[in-house]
Structure formats: C-alpha cells, structure tokens
Short mmCIF file of C-alpha atoms in Angstrom, two decimals:
data_model
loop_
_atom_site.label_atom_id
_atom_site.label_comp_id
_atom_site.label_asym_id
_atom_site.label_seq_id
_atom_site.Cartn_x
_atom_site.Cartn_y
_atom_site.Cartn_z
CA UNK A 1 -0.10 0.00 0.34
CA UNK A 2 2.46 2.28 0.38
CA UNK A 3 5.02 1.21 -2.47
CA UNK A 4 1.49 2.86 -4.49
CA UNK A 5 1.06 5.66 -2.47
CA UNK A 6 4.84 6.47 -3.33
CA UNK A 7 4.69 6.21 -6.28
CA UNK A 8 0.42 7.81 -6.81
CA UNK A 9 2.57 11.10 -5.36
CA UNK A 10 5.18 11.00 -7.19
CA UNK A 11 3.33 10.86 -9.86
CA UNK A 12 1.36 13.36 -9.35
CA UNK A 13 4.11 15.59 -9.02
CA UNK A 14 5.88 15.39 -11.92
CA UNK A 15 2.91 16.21 -13.44
CA UNK A 16 2.05 18.57 -11.44
CA UNK A 17 5.71 20.29 -11.76
CA UNK A 18 4.95 19.38 -15.86
CA UNK A 19 2.00 21.31 -15.29
CA UNK A 20 4.53 24.19 -13.85
CA UNK A 21 6.07 24.47 -17.00
CA UNK A 22 3.85 25.02 -19.66
CA UNK A 23 2.24 28.36 -17.72
CA UNK A 24 5.80 29.76 -17.75
CA UNK A 25 6.33 29.29 -21.83
CA UNK A 26 3.48 30.18 -21.99
CA UNK A 27 3.72 33.22 -20.37
CA UNK A 28 7.57 33.06 -22.16
CA UNK A 29 8.24 35.49 -25.24
CA UNK A 30 11.52 36.17 -27.67
CA UNK A 31 11.50 38.96 -27.58
CA UNK A 32 14.14 40.55 -29.84
CA UNK A 33 16.27 43.81 -28.93
CA UNK A 34 15.20 46.34 -31.28
CA UNK A 35 18.27 49.08 -31.68
CA UNK A 36 16.10 50.85 -33.64
CA UNK A 37 13.43 52.07 -30.62
CA UNK A 38 16.80 52.26 -27.95
CA UNK A 39 18.37 55.21 -29.92
CA UNK A 40 15.16 56.44 -30.59
CA UNK A 41 14.28 56.70 -26.84
CA UNK A 42 17.67 57.87 -26.27
CA UNK A 43 16.93 61.11 -28.65
CA UNK A 44 13.76 61.82 -26.93
CA UNK A 45 15.25 60.99 -23.45
CA UNK A 46 17.88 64.14 -24.21
CA UNK A 47 15.02 65.80 -25.77
CA UNK A 48 12.69 65.07 -22.77
CA UNK A 49 15.72 65.58 -19.99
CA UNK A 50 16.54 69.14 -21.08
CA UNK A 51 12.83 70.64 -21.14
CA UNK A 52 13.09 69.07 -17.41
CA UNK A 53 14.86 70.93 -16.24
CA UNK A 54 16.18 74.84 -16.41
CA UNK A 55 16.45 76.38 -19.33
CA UNK A 56 19.89 76.27 -19.92
CA UNK A 57 22.36 77.97 -23.20
CA UNK A 58 20.19 79.47 -25.31
CA UNK A 59 16.72 78.33 -23.73
CA UNK A 60 17.77 80.20 -21.19
CA UNK A 61 17.10 83.80 -23.98
CA UNK A 62 13.23 82.17 -23.97
CA UNK A 63 10.19 83.52 -22.16
CA UNK A 64 8.57 82.31 -19.52
CA UNK A 65 5.46 81.55 -21.48
CA UNK A 66 7.28 79.92 -23.94
CA UNK A 67 9.96 77.68 -21.99
CA UNK A 68 6.31 76.45 -19.91
CA UNK A 69 5.96 76.25 -23.69
CA UNK A 70 8.38 74.53 -24.89
CA UNK A 71 8.40 72.43 -22.04
CA UNK A 72 4.07 71.07 -22.46
CA UNK A 73 5.15 70.64 -26.41
CA UNK A 74 8.12 67.86 -26.18
CA UNK A 75 6.57 65.96 -22.48
CA UNK A 76 3.15 65.97 -24.84
CA UNK A 77 4.78 64.62 -28.43
CA UNK A 78 6.28 62.71 -26.21
CA UNK A 79 3.63 61.36 -24.61
CA UNK A 80 1.71 60.17 -27.34
CA UNK A 81 4.83 58.09 -28.91
CA UNK A 82 5.80 56.77 -26.34
CA UNK A 83 1.86 55.31 -26.68
CA UNK A 84 1.69 54.72 -30.00
CA UNK A 85 5.17 52.66 -28.64
CA UNK A 86 3.02 51.27 -25.75
CA UNK A 87 0.63 49.76 -27.71
CA UNK A 88 2.82 48.41 -30.47
CA UNK A 89 5.19 45.92 -28.08
CA UNK A 90 3.88 46.42 -23.85
CA UNK A 91 5.84 48.31 -22.14
CA UNK A 92 8.90 48.66 -22.83
CA UNK A 93 11.79 45.88 -21.24
CA UNK A 94 15.42 45.16 -21.14
CA UNK A 95 15.41 42.45 -24.11
CA UNK A 96 12.96 44.98 -26.05
CA UNK A 97 16.10 48.38 -25.29
CA UNK A 98 18.56 47.00 -23.33
CA UNK A 99 18.58 48.40 -19.08
CA UNK A 100 18.85 52.41 -20.94
CA UNK A 101 16.09 52.30 -22.94
CA UNK A 102 13.88 50.60 -21.05
CA UNK A 103 14.80 53.78 -17.90
CA UNK A 104 14.16 56.10 -20.81
CA UNK A 105 10.87 55.08 -21.34
CA UNK A 106 10.06 55.28 -17.77
CA UNK A 107 11.20 58.43 -17.16
CA UNK A 108 9.44 60.34 -19.66
CA UNK A 109 6.10 57.78 -19.07
CA UNK A 110 6.98 60.18 -15.28
CA UNK A 111 6.25 63.11 -17.21
CA UNK A 112 3.75 62.52 -18.79
CA UNK A 113 1.78 64.58 -14.89
CA UNK A 114 -0.81 65.94 -17.03
CA UNK A 115 -2.09 61.87 -17.86
CA UNK A 116 -1.64 59.89 -15.48
CA UNK A 117 -3.65 57.47 -17.20
CA UNK A 118 -1.35 56.89 -19.02
CA UNK A 119 1.21 57.19 -16.16
CA UNK A 120 -1.16 53.61 -15.12
CA UNK A 121 -1.57 52.41 -17.88
CA UNK A 122 2.16 51.69 -17.85
CA UNK A 123 2.97 50.78 -14.64
CA UNK A 124 0.22 48.46 -15.02
CA UNK A 125 2.74 47.02 -17.58
#
C-alpha cells in the first residue's frame, strides 16, 4: 500500500511540475532587441531632460511663457509616441531596448504628469 501511495505521490508531483513549466512557456515570448527603438528613446530622453530642468544655453533666452510652451510641447509629443510604442510592444523592458532604453521609456512616462491615467496604464504593464 505504501508503494502505491508513494508512486501516486511521485506521479502527481511530476505532473504538477510539468504543468508549471508549460504555463511558464506561455508567458515567455521571445523578444528581439530593437536597436532602432533604443536609439529613438535615447534621443527623446535627451530632449526630455532639457525640458525637465532649468533653461540652459539658448533656452535661457526664452520667456517664461515660451519655456513653458516648449516643455508642454515636448512632454505631450513624447507621450503620444510613448503610447504608440506601448500599444505596439507593451512595456519596454531590457530585452526589447536594453537597460538604458527601458529606463528612458519609464523616465519619460513619469513626465506625463498631465495624464496620470497613462502613467497608471504603463505601471500596470
């Protein structure tokens, strides 16, 4: 009797492990690194960082109104593109755009303060 219970227990254990492996495979999608996207996010982040700080260089010549308009334009334009990227790829992880690309994506999402629903959507993904 003990042998039968032991065999059944062992069999159920193997079956349980097999299920977990197959479930894991469903969620593992091969994501190919996208250098073009990583480069785009890097360029966008450079502009984002100009808009996020105190005006420097040529930007110092802008009036407060011009500066605020510039910042709003940068953040709004980037948000539109980030939404497109999110729709196409989902959250931009390390596998898709590298560590820097993923960080750039999230950095710019944080500057979409005027649209917290978008920020929450990205955070969920």
